[in-house]
Coordinates of C-alpha atoms in Angstrom, one line a residue:
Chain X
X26 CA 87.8 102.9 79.8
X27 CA 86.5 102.9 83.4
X28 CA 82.9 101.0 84.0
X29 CA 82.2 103.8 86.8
X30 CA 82.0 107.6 86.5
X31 CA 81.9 109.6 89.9
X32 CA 81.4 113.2 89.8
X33 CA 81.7 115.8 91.4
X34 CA 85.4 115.2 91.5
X35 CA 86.0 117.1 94.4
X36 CA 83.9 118.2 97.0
X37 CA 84.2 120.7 99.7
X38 CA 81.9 121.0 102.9
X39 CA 81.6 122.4 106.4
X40 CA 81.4 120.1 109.2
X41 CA 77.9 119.1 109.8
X42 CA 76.4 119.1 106.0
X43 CA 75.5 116.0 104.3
X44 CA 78.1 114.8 101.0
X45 CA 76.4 113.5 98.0
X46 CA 78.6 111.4 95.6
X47 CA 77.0 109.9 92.3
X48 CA 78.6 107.3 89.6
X49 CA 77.3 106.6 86.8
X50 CA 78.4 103.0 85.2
X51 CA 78.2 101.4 81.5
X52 CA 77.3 98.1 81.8
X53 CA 74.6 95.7 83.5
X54 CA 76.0 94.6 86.7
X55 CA 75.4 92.2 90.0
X56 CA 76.5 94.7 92.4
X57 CA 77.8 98.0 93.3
X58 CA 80.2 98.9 95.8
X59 CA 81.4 101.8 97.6
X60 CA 85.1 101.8 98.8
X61 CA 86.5 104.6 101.0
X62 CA 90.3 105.5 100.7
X63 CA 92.2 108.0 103.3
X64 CA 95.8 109.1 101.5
X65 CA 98.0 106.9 101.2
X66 CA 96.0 104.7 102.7
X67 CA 94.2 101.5 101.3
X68 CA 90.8 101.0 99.9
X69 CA 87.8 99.9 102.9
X70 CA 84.8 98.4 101.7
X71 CA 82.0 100.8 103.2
X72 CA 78.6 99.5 101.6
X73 CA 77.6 96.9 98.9
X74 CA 74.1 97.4 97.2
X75 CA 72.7 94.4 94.8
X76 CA 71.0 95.0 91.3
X77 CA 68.2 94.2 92.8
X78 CA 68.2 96.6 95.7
X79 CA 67.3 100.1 95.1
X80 CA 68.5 101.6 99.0
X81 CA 70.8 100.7 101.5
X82 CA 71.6 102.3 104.9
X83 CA 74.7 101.9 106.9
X84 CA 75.1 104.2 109.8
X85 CA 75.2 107.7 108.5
X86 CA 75.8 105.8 104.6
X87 CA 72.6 106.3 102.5
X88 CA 73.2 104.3 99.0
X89 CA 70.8 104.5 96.2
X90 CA 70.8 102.8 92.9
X91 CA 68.7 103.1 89.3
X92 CA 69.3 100.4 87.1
X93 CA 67.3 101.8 84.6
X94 CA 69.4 105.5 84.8
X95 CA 72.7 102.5 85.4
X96 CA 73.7 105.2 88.3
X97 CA 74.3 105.6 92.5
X98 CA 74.3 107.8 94.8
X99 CA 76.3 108.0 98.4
X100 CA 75.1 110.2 100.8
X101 CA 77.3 110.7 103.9
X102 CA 74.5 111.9 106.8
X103 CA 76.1 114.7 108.9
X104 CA 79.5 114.3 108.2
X105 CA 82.9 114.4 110.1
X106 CA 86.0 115.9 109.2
X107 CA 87.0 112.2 109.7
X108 CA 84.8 111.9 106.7
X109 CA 87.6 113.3 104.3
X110 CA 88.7 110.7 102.1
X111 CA 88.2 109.8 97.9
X112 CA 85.1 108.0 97.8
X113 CA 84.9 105.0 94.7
X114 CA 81.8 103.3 93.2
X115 CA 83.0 100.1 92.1
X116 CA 81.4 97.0 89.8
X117 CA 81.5 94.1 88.8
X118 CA 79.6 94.5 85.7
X119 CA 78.6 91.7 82.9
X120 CA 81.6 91.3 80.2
X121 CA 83.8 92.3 83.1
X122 CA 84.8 89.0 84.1
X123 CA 85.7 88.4 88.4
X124 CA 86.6 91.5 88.9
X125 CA 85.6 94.8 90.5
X126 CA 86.7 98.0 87.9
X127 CA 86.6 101.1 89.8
X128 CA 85.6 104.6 89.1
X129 CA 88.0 107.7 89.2
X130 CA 86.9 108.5 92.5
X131 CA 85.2 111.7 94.5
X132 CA 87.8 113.4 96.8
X133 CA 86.1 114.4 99.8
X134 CA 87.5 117.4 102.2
X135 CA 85.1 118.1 105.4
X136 CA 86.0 121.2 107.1
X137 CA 85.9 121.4 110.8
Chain W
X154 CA 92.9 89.3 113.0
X155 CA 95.3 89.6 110.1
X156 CA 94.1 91.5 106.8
X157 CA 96.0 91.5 103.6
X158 CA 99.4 92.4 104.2
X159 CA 101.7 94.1 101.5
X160 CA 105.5 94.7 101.6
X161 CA 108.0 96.2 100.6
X162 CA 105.2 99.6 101.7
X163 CA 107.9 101.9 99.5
X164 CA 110.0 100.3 97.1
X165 CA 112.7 102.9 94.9
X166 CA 114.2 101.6 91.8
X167 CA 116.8 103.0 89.0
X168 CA 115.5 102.4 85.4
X169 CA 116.0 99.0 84.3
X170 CA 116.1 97.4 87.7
X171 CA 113.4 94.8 89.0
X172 CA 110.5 95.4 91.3
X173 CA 108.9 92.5 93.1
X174 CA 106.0 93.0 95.8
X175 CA 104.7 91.1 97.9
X176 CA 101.3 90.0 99.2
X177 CA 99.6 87.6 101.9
X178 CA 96.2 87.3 101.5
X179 CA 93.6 87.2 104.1
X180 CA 93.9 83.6 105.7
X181 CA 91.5 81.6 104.1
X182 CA 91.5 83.5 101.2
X183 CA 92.2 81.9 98.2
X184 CA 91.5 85.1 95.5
X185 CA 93.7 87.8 94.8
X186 CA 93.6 91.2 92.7
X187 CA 96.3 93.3 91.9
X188 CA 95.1 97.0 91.0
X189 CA 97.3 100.1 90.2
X190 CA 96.7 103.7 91.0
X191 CA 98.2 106.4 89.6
X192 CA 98.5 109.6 91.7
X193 CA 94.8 111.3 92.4
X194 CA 93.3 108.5 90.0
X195 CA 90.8 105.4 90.4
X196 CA 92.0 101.7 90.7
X197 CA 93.1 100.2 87.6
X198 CA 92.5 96.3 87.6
X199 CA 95.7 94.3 86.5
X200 CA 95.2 90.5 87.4
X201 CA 93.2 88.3 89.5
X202 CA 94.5 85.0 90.4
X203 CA 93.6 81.8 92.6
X204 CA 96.0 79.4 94.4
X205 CA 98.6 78.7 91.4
X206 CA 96.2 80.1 88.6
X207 CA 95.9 83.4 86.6
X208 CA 92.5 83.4 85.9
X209 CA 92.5 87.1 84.4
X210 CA 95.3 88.6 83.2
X211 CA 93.5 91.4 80.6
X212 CA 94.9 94.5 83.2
X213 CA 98.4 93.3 82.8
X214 CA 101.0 94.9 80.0
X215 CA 102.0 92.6 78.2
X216 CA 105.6 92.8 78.6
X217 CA 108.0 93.1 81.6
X218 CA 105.5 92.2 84.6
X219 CA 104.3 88.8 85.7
X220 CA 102.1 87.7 88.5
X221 CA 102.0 84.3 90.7
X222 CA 99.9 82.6 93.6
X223 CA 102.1 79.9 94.4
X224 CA 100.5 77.0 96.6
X225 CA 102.6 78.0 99.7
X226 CA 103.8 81.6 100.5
X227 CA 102.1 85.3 98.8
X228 CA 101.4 86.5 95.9
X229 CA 104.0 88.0 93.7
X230 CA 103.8 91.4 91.2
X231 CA 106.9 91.1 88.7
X232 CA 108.0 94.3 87.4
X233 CA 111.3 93.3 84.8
X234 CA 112.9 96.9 83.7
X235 CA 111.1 99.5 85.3
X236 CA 110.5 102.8 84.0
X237 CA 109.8 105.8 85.0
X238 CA 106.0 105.6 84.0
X239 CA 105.9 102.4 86.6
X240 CA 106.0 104.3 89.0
X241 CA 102.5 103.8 91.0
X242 CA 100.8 102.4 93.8
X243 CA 100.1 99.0 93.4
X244 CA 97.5 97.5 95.7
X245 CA 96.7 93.8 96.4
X246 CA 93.1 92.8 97.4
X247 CA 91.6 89.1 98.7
X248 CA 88.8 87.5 98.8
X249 CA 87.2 84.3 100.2
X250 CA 86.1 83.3 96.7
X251 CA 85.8 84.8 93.2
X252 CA 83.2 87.6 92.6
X253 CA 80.8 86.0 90.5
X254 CA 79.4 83.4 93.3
X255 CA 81.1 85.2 95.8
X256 CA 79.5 88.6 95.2
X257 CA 81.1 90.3 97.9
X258 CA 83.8 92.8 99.0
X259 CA 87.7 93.2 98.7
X260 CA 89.7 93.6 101.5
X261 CA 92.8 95.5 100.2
X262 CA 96.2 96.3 101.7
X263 CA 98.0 99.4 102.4
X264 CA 99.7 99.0 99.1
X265 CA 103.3 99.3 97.8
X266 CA 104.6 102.7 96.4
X267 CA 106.9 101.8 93.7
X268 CA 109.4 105.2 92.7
X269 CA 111.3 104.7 89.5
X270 CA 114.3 106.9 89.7

């Protein structure tokens, strides 16, 4: 079963408006990561955020994260139509061994 | 500046042929992940693997596909009789060292798009 849980699924938005993903995840972890993926395209690392951290900024990236709810949040400031992509939290949770299990992923469509 | 590098991009195969795809790391990396994703789906971790090693295999099935890191030259995904449910895009990622001390990001490639005819 997949460690992360993103929702919404989709997500539609004008030009301009800020895009909130969340994923929720199952087990105690060392990290979270957001990847960003345009279609057919490969995955791009866009923001890592420790266990022990509870907010990151990257540009117009805004991560949070609640250990104790074992859940983030992406917020994309202002956003481009550039911005449309799938969006994936991704973990390397305890019992998961070396390796990052990914959620099913928010598809993002920004509307110019 | 040369980031992980996949070929064939788009592979077709008939039923029962073989698949193998190709991947070169990012020099200096010495960690690799192979993922698959299914149309509008996440990543699905298959194997992770140093120079000449599988560490984890647990992703892979467990028959008709194989994995390698030789010492010299990329990494290899083995696909023995494909079917028609192979059919995917499977995506390489590297990394400088493994996650746990590494705790850092995966640079991915473009990926392969395997068609199963």
């Amino acid at each position: 079963s997949q460690q992360g849980e993103e929702d919404p699924q989709a997500l539609s938005i004008q030009e301009g408006e800020n895009a909130t993903m969340n994923c929720s995840y199952k087990t105690s972890i060392n990290n979270l990561q957001w990847y960003r993926q345009n279609s057919g395209r490969g995955l791009v690392h866009l923001i890592l955020i420790r266990s022990n951290e509870r907010e990151k900024h990257s540009g117009r990236l805004r991560v949070t994260l609640d250990t104790s709810k074992k859940s983030s949040s992406l917020l994309i400031t202002a956003s481009r139509a550039a911005d449309t992509a799938s969006y994936f939290c991704a973990t390397d949770g305890f019992g998961y061994g070396n390796k990052l299990v990914f959620g099913a992923g928010t598809i993002l469509r920004v509307k110019s | 500046n040369a980031g992980v590098m996949q070929n064939p991009r788009h592979l077709v195969r008939r039923r029962g042929q073989e698949a193998r795809l190709r991947c070169s790391p990012v020099k200096g990396h010495s960690h690799v992940y192979w993922y698959r994703q299914l149309p509008e789906e996440g990543l699905k971790f298959m194997v992770y693997l140093q120079k000449e090693n599988i560490i984890d295999e647990s992703g892979m099935p467990k028959e008709r596909f194989s994995a390698e890191f030789p010492k010299e030259g990329p990494s290899i995904l083995r696909i023995q009789q494909v079917v028609r449910g192979d059919s995917a895009a499977y995506f390489c990622a590297s990394s400088p060292g493994g996650l746990i001390k590494n705790t850092g990001e995966l640079f991915f490639g473009e990926g392969s798009r395997l068609t199963v005819l």
